[in-house]
Coordinates of C-alpha atoms and ligand atoms in Angstrom, one line a residue:
X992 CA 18.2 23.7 8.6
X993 CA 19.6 21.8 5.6
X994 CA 23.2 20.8 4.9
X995 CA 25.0 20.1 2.0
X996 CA 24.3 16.3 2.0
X997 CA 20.3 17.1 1.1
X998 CA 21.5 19.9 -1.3
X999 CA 24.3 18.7 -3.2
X1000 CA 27.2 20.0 -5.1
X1001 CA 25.3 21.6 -7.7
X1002 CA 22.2 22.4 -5.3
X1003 CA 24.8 24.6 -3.4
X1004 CA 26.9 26.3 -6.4
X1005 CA 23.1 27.2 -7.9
X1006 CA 22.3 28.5 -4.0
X1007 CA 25.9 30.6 -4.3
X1008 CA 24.9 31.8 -8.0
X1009 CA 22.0 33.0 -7.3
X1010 CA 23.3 35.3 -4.5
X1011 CA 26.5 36.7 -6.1
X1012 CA 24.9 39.3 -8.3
X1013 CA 28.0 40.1 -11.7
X1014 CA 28.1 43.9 -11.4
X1015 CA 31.5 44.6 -13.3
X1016 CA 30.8 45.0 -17.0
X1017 CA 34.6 43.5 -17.5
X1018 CA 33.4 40.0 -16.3
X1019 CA 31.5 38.9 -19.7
X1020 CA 31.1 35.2 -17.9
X1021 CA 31.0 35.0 -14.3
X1022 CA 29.8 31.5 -12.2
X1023 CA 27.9 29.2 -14.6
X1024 CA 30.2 28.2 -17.6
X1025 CA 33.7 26.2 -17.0
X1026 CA 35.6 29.1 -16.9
X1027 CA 35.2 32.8 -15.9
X1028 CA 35.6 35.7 -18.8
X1029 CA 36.7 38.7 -18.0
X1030 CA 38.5 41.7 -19.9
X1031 CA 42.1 43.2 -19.3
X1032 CA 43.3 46.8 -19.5
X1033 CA 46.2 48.6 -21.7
X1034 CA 49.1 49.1 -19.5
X1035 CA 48.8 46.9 -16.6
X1036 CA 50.1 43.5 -15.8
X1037 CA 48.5 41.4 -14.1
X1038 CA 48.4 40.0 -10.7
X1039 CA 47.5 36.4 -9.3
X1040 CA 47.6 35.2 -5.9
X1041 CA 46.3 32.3 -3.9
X1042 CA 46.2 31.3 -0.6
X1043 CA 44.5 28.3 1.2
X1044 CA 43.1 28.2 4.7
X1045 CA 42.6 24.8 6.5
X1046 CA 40.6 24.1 9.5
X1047 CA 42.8 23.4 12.4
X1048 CA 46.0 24.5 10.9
X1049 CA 45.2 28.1 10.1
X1050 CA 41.6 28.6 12.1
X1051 CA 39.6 27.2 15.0
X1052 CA 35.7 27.7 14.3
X1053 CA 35.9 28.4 18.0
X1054 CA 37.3 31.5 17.5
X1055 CA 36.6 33.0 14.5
X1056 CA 32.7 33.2 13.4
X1057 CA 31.8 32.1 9.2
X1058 CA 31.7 35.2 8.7
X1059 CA 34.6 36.4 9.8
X1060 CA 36.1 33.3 7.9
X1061 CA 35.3 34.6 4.6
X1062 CA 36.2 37.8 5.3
X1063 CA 40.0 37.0 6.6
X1064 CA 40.1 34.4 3.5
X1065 CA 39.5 37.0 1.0
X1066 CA 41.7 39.9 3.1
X1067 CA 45.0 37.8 3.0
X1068 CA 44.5 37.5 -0.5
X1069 CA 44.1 41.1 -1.3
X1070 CA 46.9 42.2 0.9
X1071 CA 49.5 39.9 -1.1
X1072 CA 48.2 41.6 -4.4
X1073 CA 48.4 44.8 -2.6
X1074 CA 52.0 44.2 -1.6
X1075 CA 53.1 44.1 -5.2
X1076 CA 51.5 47.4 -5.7
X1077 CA 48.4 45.8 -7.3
X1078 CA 44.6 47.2 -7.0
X1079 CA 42.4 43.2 -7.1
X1080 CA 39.5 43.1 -9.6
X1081 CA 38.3 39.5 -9.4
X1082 CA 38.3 36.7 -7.0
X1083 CA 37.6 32.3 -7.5
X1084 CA 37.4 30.4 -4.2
X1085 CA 37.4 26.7 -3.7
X1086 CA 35.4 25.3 -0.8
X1087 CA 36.2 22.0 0.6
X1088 CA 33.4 20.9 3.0
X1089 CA 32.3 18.2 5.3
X1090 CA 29.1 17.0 4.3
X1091 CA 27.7 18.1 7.5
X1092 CA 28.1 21.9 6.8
X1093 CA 25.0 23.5 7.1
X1094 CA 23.8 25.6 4.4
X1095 CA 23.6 28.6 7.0
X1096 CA 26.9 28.3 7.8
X1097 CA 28.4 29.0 4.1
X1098 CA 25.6 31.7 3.8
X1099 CA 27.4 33.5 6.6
X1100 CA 30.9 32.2 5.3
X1101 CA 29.7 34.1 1.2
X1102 CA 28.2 37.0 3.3
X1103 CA 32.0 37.8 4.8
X1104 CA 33.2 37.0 1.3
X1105 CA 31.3 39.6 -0.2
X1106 CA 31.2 42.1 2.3
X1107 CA 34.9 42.8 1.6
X1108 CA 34.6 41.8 -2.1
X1109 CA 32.3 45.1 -2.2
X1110 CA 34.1 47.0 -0.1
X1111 CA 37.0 46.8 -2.8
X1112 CA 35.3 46.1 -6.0
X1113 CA 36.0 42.6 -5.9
X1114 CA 33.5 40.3 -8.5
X1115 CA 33.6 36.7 -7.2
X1116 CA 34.0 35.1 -10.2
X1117 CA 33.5 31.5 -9.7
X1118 CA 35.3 28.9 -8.0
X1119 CA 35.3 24.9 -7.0
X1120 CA 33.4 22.7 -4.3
X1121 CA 34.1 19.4 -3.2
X1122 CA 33.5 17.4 0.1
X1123 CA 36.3 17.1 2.5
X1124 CA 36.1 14.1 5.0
X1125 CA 36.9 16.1 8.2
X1126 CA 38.1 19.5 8.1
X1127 CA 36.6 22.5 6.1
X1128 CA 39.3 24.5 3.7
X1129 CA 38.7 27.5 2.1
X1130 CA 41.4 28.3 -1.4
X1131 CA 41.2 31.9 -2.4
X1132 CA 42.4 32.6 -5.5
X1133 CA 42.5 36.7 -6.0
X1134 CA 43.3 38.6 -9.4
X1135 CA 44.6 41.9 -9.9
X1136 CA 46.5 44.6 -12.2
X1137 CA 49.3 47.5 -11.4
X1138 CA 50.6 49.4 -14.0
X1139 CA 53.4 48.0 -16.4
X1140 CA 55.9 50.1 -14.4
X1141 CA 54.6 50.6 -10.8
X1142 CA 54.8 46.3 -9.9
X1143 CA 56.7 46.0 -6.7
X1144 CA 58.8 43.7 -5.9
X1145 CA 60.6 41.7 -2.9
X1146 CA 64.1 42.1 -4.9
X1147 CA 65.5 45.5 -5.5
X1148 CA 66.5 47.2 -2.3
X1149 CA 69.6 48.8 -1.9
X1150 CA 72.1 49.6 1.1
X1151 CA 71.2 53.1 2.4
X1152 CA 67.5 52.4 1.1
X1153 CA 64.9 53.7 4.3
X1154 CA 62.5 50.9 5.8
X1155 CA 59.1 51.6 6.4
X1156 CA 56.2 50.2 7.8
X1157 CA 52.1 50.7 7.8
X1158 CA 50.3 50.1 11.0
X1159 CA 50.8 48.5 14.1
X1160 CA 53.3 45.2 14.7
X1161 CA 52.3 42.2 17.0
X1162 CA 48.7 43.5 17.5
X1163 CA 47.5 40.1 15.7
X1164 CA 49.7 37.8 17.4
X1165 CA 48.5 39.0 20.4
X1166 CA 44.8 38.8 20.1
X1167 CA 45.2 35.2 18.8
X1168 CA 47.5 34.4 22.3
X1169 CA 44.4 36.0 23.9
X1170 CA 42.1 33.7 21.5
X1171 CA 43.7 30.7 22.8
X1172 CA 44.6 31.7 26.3
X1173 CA 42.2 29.7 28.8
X1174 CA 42.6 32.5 31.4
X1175 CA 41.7 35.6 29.8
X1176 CA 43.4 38.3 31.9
X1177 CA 44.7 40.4 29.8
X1178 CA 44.2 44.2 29.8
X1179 CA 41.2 45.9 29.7
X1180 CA 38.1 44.5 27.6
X1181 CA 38.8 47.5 24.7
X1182 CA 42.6 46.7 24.6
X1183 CA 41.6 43.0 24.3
X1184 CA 39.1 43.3 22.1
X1185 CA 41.1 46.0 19.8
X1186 CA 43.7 42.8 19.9
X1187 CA 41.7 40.1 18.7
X1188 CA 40.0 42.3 16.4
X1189 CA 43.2 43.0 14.5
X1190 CA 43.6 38.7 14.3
X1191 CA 40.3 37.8 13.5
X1192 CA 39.7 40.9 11.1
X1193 CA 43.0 42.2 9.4
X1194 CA 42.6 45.2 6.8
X1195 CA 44.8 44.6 3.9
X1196 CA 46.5 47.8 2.8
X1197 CA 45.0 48.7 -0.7
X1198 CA 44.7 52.1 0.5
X1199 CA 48.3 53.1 1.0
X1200 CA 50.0 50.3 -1.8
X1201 CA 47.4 52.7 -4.4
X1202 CA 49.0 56.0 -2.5
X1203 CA 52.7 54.7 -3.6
X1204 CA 52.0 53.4 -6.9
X1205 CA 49.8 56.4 -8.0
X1206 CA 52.9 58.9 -6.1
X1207 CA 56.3 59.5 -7.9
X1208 CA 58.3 57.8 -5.2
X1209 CA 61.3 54.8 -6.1
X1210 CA 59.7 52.0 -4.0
X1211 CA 62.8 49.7 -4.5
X1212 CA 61.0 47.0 -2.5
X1213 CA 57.6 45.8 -1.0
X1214 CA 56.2 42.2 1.0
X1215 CA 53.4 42.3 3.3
X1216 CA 54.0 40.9 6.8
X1217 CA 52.5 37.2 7.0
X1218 CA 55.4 35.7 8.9
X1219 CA 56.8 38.3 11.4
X1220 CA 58.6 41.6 11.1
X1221 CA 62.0 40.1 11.5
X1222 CA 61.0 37.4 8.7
X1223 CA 59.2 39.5 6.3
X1224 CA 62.5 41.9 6.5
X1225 CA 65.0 39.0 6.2
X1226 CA 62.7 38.0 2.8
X1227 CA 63.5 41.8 1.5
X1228 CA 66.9 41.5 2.4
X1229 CA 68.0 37.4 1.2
X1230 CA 67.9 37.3 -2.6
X1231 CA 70.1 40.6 -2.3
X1232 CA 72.4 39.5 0.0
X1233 CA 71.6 42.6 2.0
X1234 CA 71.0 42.9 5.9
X1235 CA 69.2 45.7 7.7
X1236 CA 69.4 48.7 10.8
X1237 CA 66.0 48.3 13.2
X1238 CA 65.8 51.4 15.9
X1239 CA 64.0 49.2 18.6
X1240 CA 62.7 53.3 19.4
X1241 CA 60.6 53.6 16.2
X1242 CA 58.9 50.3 16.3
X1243 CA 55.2 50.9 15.6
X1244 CA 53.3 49.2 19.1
X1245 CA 49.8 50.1 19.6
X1246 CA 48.1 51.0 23.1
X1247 CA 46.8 47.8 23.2
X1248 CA 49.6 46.0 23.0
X1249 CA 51.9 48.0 25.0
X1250 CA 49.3 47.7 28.0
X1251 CA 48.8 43.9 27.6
X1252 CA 52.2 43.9 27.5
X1253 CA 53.0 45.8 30.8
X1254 CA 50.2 43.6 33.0
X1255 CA 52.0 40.6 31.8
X1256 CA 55.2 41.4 31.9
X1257 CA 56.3 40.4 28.1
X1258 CA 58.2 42.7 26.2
X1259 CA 56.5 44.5 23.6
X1260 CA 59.8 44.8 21.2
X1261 CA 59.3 41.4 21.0
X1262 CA 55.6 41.0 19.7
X1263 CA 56.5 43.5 16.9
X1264 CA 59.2 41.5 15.6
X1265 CA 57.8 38.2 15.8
X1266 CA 54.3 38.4 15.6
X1267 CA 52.5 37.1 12.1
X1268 CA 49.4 38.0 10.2
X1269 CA 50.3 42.2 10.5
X1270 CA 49.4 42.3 7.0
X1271 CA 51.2 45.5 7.2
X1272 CA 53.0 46.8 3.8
X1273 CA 57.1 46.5 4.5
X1274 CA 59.0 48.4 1.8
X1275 CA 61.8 49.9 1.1
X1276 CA 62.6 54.0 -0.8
X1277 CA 65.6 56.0 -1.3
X1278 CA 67.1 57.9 1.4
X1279 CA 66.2 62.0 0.0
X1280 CA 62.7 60.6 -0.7
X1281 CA 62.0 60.3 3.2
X1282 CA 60.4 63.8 3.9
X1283 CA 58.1 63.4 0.4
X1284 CA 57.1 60.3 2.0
X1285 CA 56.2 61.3 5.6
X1286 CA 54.2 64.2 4.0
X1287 CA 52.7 61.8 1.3
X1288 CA 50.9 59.6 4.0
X1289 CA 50.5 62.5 6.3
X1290 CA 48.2 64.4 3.6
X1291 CA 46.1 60.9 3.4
X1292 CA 46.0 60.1 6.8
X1293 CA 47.6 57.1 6.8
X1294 CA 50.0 55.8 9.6
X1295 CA 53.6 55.3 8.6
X1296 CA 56.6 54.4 10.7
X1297 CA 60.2 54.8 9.7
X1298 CA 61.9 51.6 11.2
X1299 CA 64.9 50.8 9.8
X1300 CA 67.4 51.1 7.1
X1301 CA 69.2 48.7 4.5
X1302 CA 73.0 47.3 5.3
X1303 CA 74.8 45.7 3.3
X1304 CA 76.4 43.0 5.9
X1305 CA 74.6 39.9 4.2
X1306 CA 71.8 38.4 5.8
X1307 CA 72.6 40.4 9.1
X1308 CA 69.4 42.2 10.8
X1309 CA 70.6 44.7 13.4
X1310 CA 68.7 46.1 16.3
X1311 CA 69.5 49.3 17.8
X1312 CA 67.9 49.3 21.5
X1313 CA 66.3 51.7 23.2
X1314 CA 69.6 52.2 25.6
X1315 CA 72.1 52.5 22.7
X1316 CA 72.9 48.8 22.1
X1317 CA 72.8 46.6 19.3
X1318 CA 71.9 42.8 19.0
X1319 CA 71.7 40.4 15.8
X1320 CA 68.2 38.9 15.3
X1321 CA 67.7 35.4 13.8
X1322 CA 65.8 36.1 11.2
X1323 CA 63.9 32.6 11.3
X1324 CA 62.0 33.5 14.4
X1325 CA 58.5 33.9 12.2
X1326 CA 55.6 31.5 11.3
X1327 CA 57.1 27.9 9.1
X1328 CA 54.9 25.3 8.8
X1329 CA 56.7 22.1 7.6
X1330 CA 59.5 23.1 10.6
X1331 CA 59.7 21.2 14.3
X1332 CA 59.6 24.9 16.6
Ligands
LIG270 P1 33.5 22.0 -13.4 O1 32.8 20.7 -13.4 O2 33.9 22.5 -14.8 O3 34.6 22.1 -12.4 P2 31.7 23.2 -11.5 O4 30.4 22.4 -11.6 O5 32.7 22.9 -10.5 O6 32.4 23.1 -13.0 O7 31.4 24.7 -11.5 C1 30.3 25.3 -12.2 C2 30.4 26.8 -12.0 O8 30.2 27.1 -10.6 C3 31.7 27.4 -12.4 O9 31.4 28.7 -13.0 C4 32.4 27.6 -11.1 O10 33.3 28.7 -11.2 C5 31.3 27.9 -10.1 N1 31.5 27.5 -8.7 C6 31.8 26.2 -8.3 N2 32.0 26.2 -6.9 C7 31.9 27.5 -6.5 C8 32.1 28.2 -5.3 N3 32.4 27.5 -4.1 N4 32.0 29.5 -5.2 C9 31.7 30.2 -6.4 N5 31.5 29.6 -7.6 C10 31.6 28.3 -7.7
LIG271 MG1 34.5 22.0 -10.3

């Protein structure tokens, strides 16, 4: 097995250029000059996000596999362009490595990378590489375009706009509980698996951000959910100075989680207000436009839940409980890395 000390920086980038095949005739340059080329399109803006994983901080190679690595790197990536109501096109990624790293193991790291880049028509473009002493990182760096009018926002919400929400909440920050649990009794083996699953391999919602742009609906706001329901909302509602109505009721909680739940005797409400890494789509449309909604994602078989609606008591996230009562939630109870929990 080699590593990176017998091939070398450029030994490696010629290894990763000879496998990523440029299929999109809008890159004109892809890896092998000092920048990539690439053309735009009338009426769209365009989209750049980047995100950066680091060994130990955001992943143990313990419990995620290389290639589930690159996939996960590439998906939080596309679900921020997503959550501005973007469709991605290219993608650069910077590798920091310990000079031990075998060449196998960024084979299998590129092989999750591209698996999802094809999966979305993703060209990887190019990128960086550079030894790290210790710990392996992993920058993504993800472009994309919306049209000139359809670019979603956090901002732009308005009291008596409706809340909604793609998916499941708290299925991810259970299955990494699970991942680091040294006794593994929780639920049944498909409930746990479905769990960790949703951690180690989130989809990012291109699917249903395409179905609002492309529909005639006023989406007034959008984030994704990184940090936690209750965060994510708070981030919707801040720069506004708007609060929100949750209905504990119509909180989206898988199977899974419910059942993991009931064996351990946590409450499930919880989990989908504080979880993390959903990557759901959170957004916000005027009140008459519910029904058009509910039939919009019906028709594409998409799962929507109607959670909430938007206040305008400043900062001030509600919940309405299942038996009638309300309670205040701190809306920093979510993910903060430079902060002492
Ligand atoms: P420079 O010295 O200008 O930074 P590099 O030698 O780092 O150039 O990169 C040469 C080419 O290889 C560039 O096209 C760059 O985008 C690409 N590249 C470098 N590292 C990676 C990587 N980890 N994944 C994909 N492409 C890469
Ligand atoms: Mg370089």
């Amino acid at each position: 097995m080699t590593n990176l000390k017998q091939l070398g920086e450029f030994g490696l980038i010629e290894r990763l250029r000879s496998k990523l095949n440029t299929r999109s005739p809008r890159v004109k340059k892809g890896i092998g000059d000092d920048c990539a080329v690439f053309s735009t399109r009338q009426n769209t803006v365009q989209l750049t996000s980047t995100d950066a994983l680091i060994e130990s901080i955001h992943f143990d190679l313990k419990t995620i596999s290389p290639k589930q690595l690159g996939r996960k790197a590439m998906a939080v990536n596309i679900s921020d362009i997503a959550a501005m109501g973007g469709t991605p096109y290219l993608a650069l990624i910077s590798l920091g490595l310990p000079p031990s790293t075998s060449t196998e193991f960024i084979d299998k790291l590129y092989s999750g990378l591209q698996t999802i880049c094809d999966s979305h028509k993703i060209e990887l473009a190019g990128g960086d590489t550079v030894a790290s002493p210790k710990h392996l990182f992993i920058n993504v760096c993800v472009l994309g375009e919306a049209y000139r009018n359809r670019v979603f926002y956090r901002t732009g919400a308005k009291p008596g706009d409706q809340v909604f929400v793609t998916g499941n909440l708290g299925d991810s920050a259970m299955g990494f509980r699970i991942l680091m649990a040294k006794n593994k009794n929780f639920g049944t083996a498909k409930h746990k698996n479905a769990l960790i699953k949703k951690h180690l391999e989130p989809i990012p919602r291109v699917k249903e951000s395409n179905l609002l742009a492309k529909s005639r609906l006023k989406v007034t706001s959008m984030i994704d959910i990184s940090d936690g329901l209750t965060q994510d909302l708070g981030h919707l509602c801040a720069k506004d100075n708007l609060g929100a109505n949750l209905y504990e009721n119509s909180l989206p909680v898988s199977e899974a989680l419910y059942n993991v739940c009931l064996q351990k005797r946590y409450d499930p409400t919880t989990w989908a207000l504080q979880g993390g890494e959903d990557y759901e789509l959170l957004f916000t449309i005027k009140p008459e436009d519910v029904k058009y909604l509910k039939r919009l994602f019906l028709k594409a078989n998409t799962f929507v839940s109607h959670i909430a609606e938007i206040t305008n008591s400043p900062k001030k996230i509600m919940l309405t409980k299942k038996n009638g009562s309300k309670v205040s939630l701190e809306p920093a109870t979510g993910f903060n890395h430079f902060k002492q929990k």
